[in-house]
mmCIF file of C-alpha atoms in Angstrom:
data_model
loop_
_atom_site.group_PDB
_atom_site.id
_atom_site.type_symbol
_atom_site.label_atom_id
_atom_site.label_comp_id
_atom_site.label_asym_id
_atom_site.label_seq_id
_atom_site.Cartn_x
_atom_site.Cartn_y
_atom_site.Cartn_z
ATOM 1 C CA MET A 430 11.849 13.287 16.142
ATOM 2 C CA LYS A 431 12.256 9.497 15.689
ATOM 3 C CA VAL A 432 12.074 8.640 12.092
ATOM 4 C CA PHE A 433 11.635 5.033 10.576
ATOM 5 C CA ILE A 434 12.563 4.245 6.917
ATOM 6 C CA VAL A 435 10.933 1.919 4.532
ATOM 7 C CA ASP A 436 12.558 1.393 1.097
ATOM 8 C CA ASP A 437 13.611 -1.718 -0.714
ATOM 9 C CA HIS A 438 16.949 -0.144 -1.888
ATOM 10 C CA VAL A 439 19.778 -0.340 0.817
ATOM 11 C CA VAL A 440 21.656 2.557 -0.825
ATOM 12 C CA VAL A 441 18.447 4.810 -0.558
ATOM 13 C CA ARG A 442 18.035 3.742 3.057
ATOM 14 C CA ALA A 443 21.578 4.606 3.954
ATOM 15 C CA GLY A 444 21.345 7.995 1.913
ATOM 16 C CA LEU A 445 18.247 8.972 3.741
ATOM 17 C CA ALA A 446 19.507 7.799 7.099
ATOM 18 C CA ALA A 447 22.665 10.088 6.642
ATOM 19 C CA LEU A 448 20.766 12.898 5.783
ATOM 20 C CA ILE A 449 18.331 12.780 8.602
ATOM 21 C CA ASN A 450 20.750 11.993 11.275
ATOM 22 C CA GLY A 451 22.580 15.151 10.307
ATOM 23 C CA GLU A 452 19.787 17.173 11.577
ATOM 24 C CA ALA A 453 19.929 18.048 15.263
ATOM 25 C CA ASP A 454 16.167 17.395 15.957
ATOM 26 C CA MET A 455 15.822 14.038 14.121
ATOM 27 C CA THR A 456 17.084 10.546 14.317
ATOM 28 C CA VAL A 457 16.660 7.331 12.339
ATOM 29 C CA VAL A 458 15.506 4.547 14.923
ATOM 30 C CA GLY A 459 14.990 1.837 12.288
ATOM 31 C CA GLU A 460 14.595 0.706 8.666
ATOM 32 C CA ALA A 461 13.133 -2.039 6.770
ATOM 33 C CA SER A 462 13.105 -3.244 3.105
ATOM 34 C CA ASP A 463 9.604 -4.791 3.009
ATOM 35 C CA SER A 464 6.255 -4.805 4.330
ATOM 36 C CA ALA A 465 6.735 -7.576 7.018
ATOM 37 C CA GLY A 466 9.855 -5.980 8.299
ATOM 38 C CA ALA A 467 8.260 -2.543 8.268
ATOM 39 C CA VAL A 468 5.168 -3.595 10.380
ATOM 40 C CA ARG A 469 7.633 -5.339 12.903
ATOM 41 C CA GLY A 470 10.099 -2.754 13.093
ATOM 42 C CA ILE A 471 7.702 0.131 13.492
ATOM 43 C CA ALA A 472 5.904 -1.694 16.426
ATOM 44 C CA GLU A 473 9.198 -2.190 18.152
ATOM 45 C CA SER A 474 10.738 1.103 17.624
ATOM 46 C CA ALA A 475 7.684 3.385 18.034
ATOM 47 C CA PRO A 476 8.692 6.076 15.635
ATOM 48 C CA ASP A 477 7.138 9.561 15.361
ATOM 49 C CA ILE A 478 7.444 9.528 11.577
ATOM 50 C CA VAL A 479 7.646 6.859 8.792
ATOM 51 C CA LEU A 480 9.180 7.376 5.385
ATOM 52 C CA MET A 481 7.233 4.896 2.985
ATOM 53 C CA ASP A 482 8.156 4.040 -0.242
ATOM 54 C CA LEU A 483 5.507 2.561 -2.557
ATOM 55 C CA GLN A 484 7.280 -0.413 -4.404
ATOM 56 C CA LEU A 485 8.614 -2.777 -1.748
ATOM 57 C CA GLY A 486 9.578 -5.652 -4.016
ATOM 58 C CA GLU A 487 7.912 -9.102 -3.097
ATOM 59 C CA GLY A 488 4.753 -8.964 -0.732
ATOM 60 C CA PRO A 489 2.309 -6.149 0.037
ATOM 61 C CA ASP A 490 3.089 -2.744 -1.277
ATOM 62 C CA GLY A 491 3.613 0.582 0.316
ATOM 63 C CA VAL A 492 -0.244 1.528 0.343
ATOM 64 C CA ALA A 493 -1.271 -1.839 2.004
ATOM 65 C CA THR A 494 1.633 -1.398 4.623
ATOM 66 C CA ILE A 495 0.204 2.068 5.376
ATOM 67 C CA GLU A 496 -3.189 0.544 5.938
ATOM 68 C CA THR A 497 -1.629 -2.157 8.299
ATOM 69 C CA VAL A 498 0.575 0.266 10.402
ATOM 70 C CA LEU A 499 -2.353 2.814 10.784
ATOM 71 C CA ALA A 500 -4.581 0.017 12.064
ATOM 72 C CA ALA A 501 -2.280 -0.360 15.203
ATOM 73 C CA PRO A 502 -2.806 1.557 18.338
ATOM 74 C CA ALA A 503 -1.261 4.976 18.622
ATOM 75 C CA PRO A 504 0.284 4.862 14.966
ATOM 76 C CA PRO A 505 3.074 7.173 13.644
ATOM 77 C CA ALA A 506 2.378 9.997 10.981
ATOM 78 C CA ILE A 507 3.214 8.340 7.721
ATOM 79 C CA LEU A 508 5.031 10.196 4.693
ATOM 80 C CA VAL A 509 5.159 8.626 1.249
ATOM 81 C CA LEU A 510 8.638 9.198 -0.474
ATOM 82 C CA THR A 511 8.621 7.673 -3.666
ATOM 83 C CA THR A 512 9.426 8.210 -7.402
ATOM 84 C CA TYR A 513 6.007 7.567 -8.388
ATOM 85 C CA ASP A 514 3.681 10.540 -8.917
ATOM 86 C CA SER A 515 0.699 8.992 -10.977
ATOM 87 C CA ASP A 516 -2.541 10.245 -9.875
ATOM 88 C CA ALA A 517 -3.742 6.700 -8.802
ATOM 89 C CA ASP A 518 -0.586 6.271 -6.465
ATOM 90 C CA VAL A 519 -1.195 9.631 -4.901
ATOM 91 C CA VAL A 520 -4.997 9.246 -4.310
ATOM 92 C CA ARG A 521 -4.352 5.838 -3.065
ATOM 93 C CA ALA A 522 -1.768 6.763 -0.566
ATOM 94 C CA VAL A 523 -3.683 9.667 0.727
ATOM 95 C CA GLU A 524 -6.946 7.702 1.037
ATOM 96 C CA ALA A 525 -4.975 5.016 2.967
ATOM 97 C CA GLY A 526 -4.188 7.658 5.578
ATOM 98 C CA ALA A 527 -0.601 9.014 4.425
ATOM 99 C CA ARG A 528 -0.013 12.422 6.111
ATOM 100 C CA GLY A 529 2.117 13.487 3.105
ATOM 101 C CA TYR A 530 3.503 12.457 -0.235
ATOM 102 C CA LEU A 531 6.911 13.533 -1.446
ATOM 103 C CA LEU A 532 8.876 12.598 -4.590
ATOM 104 C CA LYS A 533 12.679 11.528 -3.942
ATOM 105 C CA ALA A 534 13.701 14.014 -6.673
ATOM 106 C CA GLY A 535 12.925 16.724 -4.082
ATOM 107 C CA PRO A 536 15.658 18.534 -2.312
ATOM 108 C CA PRO A 537 16.777 17.476 1.255
ATOM 109 C CA GLU A 538 15.412 20.749 2.627
ATOM 110 C CA GLU A 539 12.008 19.730 1.292
ATOM 111 C CA LEU A 540 12.170 16.487 3.142
ATOM 112 C CA PHE A 541 13.220 18.009 6.449
ATOM 113 C CA THR A 542 10.540 20.672 6.378
ATOM 114 C CA ALA A 543 7.927 17.693 5.461
ATOM 115 C CA ILE A 544 9.135 15.741 8.347
ATOM 116 C CA ARG A 545 8.786 18.498 10.779
ATOM 117 C CA ALA A 546 5.413 19.533 9.514
ATOM 118 C CA ALA A 547 4.035 15.965 9.731
ATOM 119 C CA ALA A 548 5.213 15.732 13.447
ATOM 120 C CA ARG A 549 3.033 18.835 13.987
ATOM 121 C CA GLY A 550 0.120 17.042 12.600
ATOM 122 C CA GLU A 551 -0.004 19.053 9.243
ATOM 123 C CA PRO A 552 -0.523 17.505 5.841
ATOM 124 C CA VAL A 553 2.397 17.700 3.455
ATOM 125 C CA LEU A 554 2.441 17.569 -0.411
ATOM 126 C CA SER A 555 5.067 18.328 -2.793
ATOM 127 C CA PRO A 556 4.102 20.883 -5.590
ATOM 128 C CA ALA A 557 4.107 18.217 -8.264
ATOM 129 C CA VAL A 558 1.748 16.059 -6.159
ATOM 130 C CA ALA A 559 -0.419 18.822 -5.115
ATOM 131 C CA ASP A 560 -0.970 19.218 -8.935
ATOM 132 C CA SER A 561 -1.942 15.590 -9.248
ATOM 133 C CA MET A 562 -4.526 15.925 -6.517
ATOM 134 C CA MET A 563 -6.162 18.992 -7.987
ATOM 135 C CA ARG A 564 -6.333 17.197 -11.521
ATOM 136 C CA HIS A 565 -8.079 14.387 -9.711
ATOM 137 C CA LEU A 566 -10.470 16.688 -7.831
ATOM 138 C CA ARG A 567 -11.493 18.330 -10.972
ATOM 139 C CA GLN A 568 -11.840 15.330 -12.982
ATOM 140 C CA PRO A 569 -12.317 12.142 -10.956
ATOM 141 C CA ARG A 570 -10.503 9.138 -12.294
ATOM 142 C CA THR A 571 -11.299 5.491 -12.372
ATOM 143 C CA THR A 572 -11.005 4.003 -8.944
ATOM 144 C CA LEU A 573 -8.834 0.810 -8.573
ATOM 145 C CA THR A 574 -7.913 -1.073 -5.688
ATOM 146 C CA SER A 575 -4.466 -1.450 -4.345
ATOM 147 C CA ARG A 576 -4.346 -5.100 -5.719
ATOM 148 C CA GLU A 577 -5.823 -4.160 -9.026
ATOM 149 C CA VAL A 578 -2.916 -1.585 -9.408
ATOM 150 C CA GLU A 579 -0.400 -4.257 -8.556
ATOM 151 C CA ILE A 580 -1.770 -6.529 -11.209
ATOM 152 C CA LEU A 581 -2.162 -3.933 -13.770
ATOM 153 C CA ARG A 582 1.680 -3.085 -13.222
ATOM 154 C CA ALA A 583 2.420 -6.846 -13.556
ATOM 155 C CA LEU A 584 0.552 -6.715 -16.858
ATOM 156 C CA ALA A 585 2.510 -3.839 -17.934
ATOM 157 C CA ARG A 586 5.796 -5.766 -17.134
ATOM 158 C CA GLY A 587 4.384 -8.687 -19.406
ATOM 159 C CA ASP A 588 3.819 -11.024 -16.473
ATOM 160 C CA SER A 589 1.699 -14.267 -17.131
ATOM 161 C CA ASN A 590 -1.262 -14.946 -14.765
ATOM 162 C CA ARG A 591 0.954 -17.745 -13.142
ATOM 163 C CA ALA A 592 3.828 -15.194 -12.529
ATOM 164 C CA ILE A 593 1.345 -12.668 -11.173
ATOM 165 C CA ALA A 594 -0.203 -15.201 -8.788
ATOM 166 C CA LYS A 595 3.259 -16.382 -7.413
ATOM 167 C CA ARG A 596 4.483 -12.757 -7.078
ATOM 168 C CA LEU A 597 1.318 -11.718 -5.017
ATOM 169 C CA PHE A 598 0.639 -15.089 -3.156
ATOM 170 C CA ILE A 599 -2.686 -15.585 -4.602
ATOM 171 C CA THR A 600 -4.254 -18.162 -7.066
ATOM 172 C CA GLU A 601 -4.455 -17.847 -10.754
ATOM 173 C CA ALA A 602 -8.317 -18.079 -10.426
ATOM 174 C CA THR A 603 -8.040 -14.872 -8.131
ATOM 175 C CA VAL A 604 -5.989 -13.257 -10.800
ATOM 176 C CA LYS A 605 -8.466 -13.842 -13.422
ATOM 177 C CA THR A 606 -11.201 -12.439 -11.285
ATOM 178 C CA HIS A 607 -9.241 -9.326 -10.598
ATOM 179 C CA LEU A 608 -8.702 -9.102 -14.418
ATOM 180 C CA VAL A 609 -12.550 -9.196 -14.852
ATOM 181 C CA HIS A 610 -13.046 -6.426 -12.456
ATOM 182 C CA ILE A 611 -10.247 -4.314 -14.081
ATOM 183 C CA TYR A 612 -11.486 -4.895 -17.753
ATOM 184 C CA ALA A 613 -15.024 -3.805 -16.397
ATOM 185 C CA LYS A 614 -13.742 -0.525 -14.692
ATOM 186 C CA LEU A 615 -11.387 0.466 -17.835
ATOM 187 C CA ASP A 616 -14.105 -0.668 -20.380
ATOM 188 C CA VAL A 617 -11.711 -2.827 -22.110
ATOM 189 C CA ASP A 618 -11.592 -6.486 -23.291
ATOM 190 C CA SER A 619 -7.736 -7.540 -23.204
ATOM 191 C CA ARG A 620 -4.626 -7.199 -21.285
ATOM 192 C CA THR A 621 -2.823 -5.036 -23.840
ATOM 193 C CA ALA A 622 -6.161 -2.388 -23.827
ATOM 194 C CA ALA A 623 -6.161 -2.596 -20.184
ATOM 195 C CA VAL A 624 -2.311 -1.458 -19.854
ATOM 196 C CA ALA A 625 -2.893 1.053 -22.531
ATOM 197 C CA ALA A 626 -6.039 2.683 -20.707
ATOM 198 C CA ALA A 627 -4.147 2.498 -17.404
ATOM 199 C CA LEU A 628 -1.301 4.624 -18.799
ATOM 200 C CA GLU A 629 -3.368 6.843 -20.509
ATOM 201 C CA ARG A 630 -5.191 7.799 -17.529
ATOM 202 C CA ARG A 631 -2.187 7.846 -15.396
ATOM 203 C CA LEU A 632 -3.217 4.974 -13.136
ATOM 204 C CA ILE A 633 0.002 3.337 -13.575
ATOM 205 C CA ARG A 634 3.418 4.343 -15.069
ATOM 206 C CA LEU A 635 6.049 2.326 -16.709
#
């Protein structure tokens, strides 16, 4: 099985590559630190499985990258491998088309089992993530777009509208429009209240 790794931390990529290349039936055929590199590298190396982190630094996040990769002809299976287990992250990734969702804190054996299962076309969720999905199904949460979640995370960091616009390559007017939508969905009227509501509902995490 050919595996491609997408993670913005070089040490994480190196560690994953060492683990995966130690398995007789797996080999790492490429890696990338951001969305653009991932889309380009996946197209060139044609992997069977992609391990995708959700936070990729500057540019589109992991969910947006999943959507782009899966829109191409004959796309690979994508497994999210991340530290984020909020309900919103899980639901967004699964809705985008990820075949599985794993946490980096899990043991290597769980990762290997997941890669093999995904290669067989089977869905994969770590136990903690499965619990999150069940919570969502029993009590549906507020639905935010990928961009709205990115902006909420920026608000939680204390970023200004100008900083958010620069980071996401959009205008300040667009940021303000997103904020209006976020406030309406969360039924709040300020940045502080929006962050508090998002944290309480597990839409983001610090």
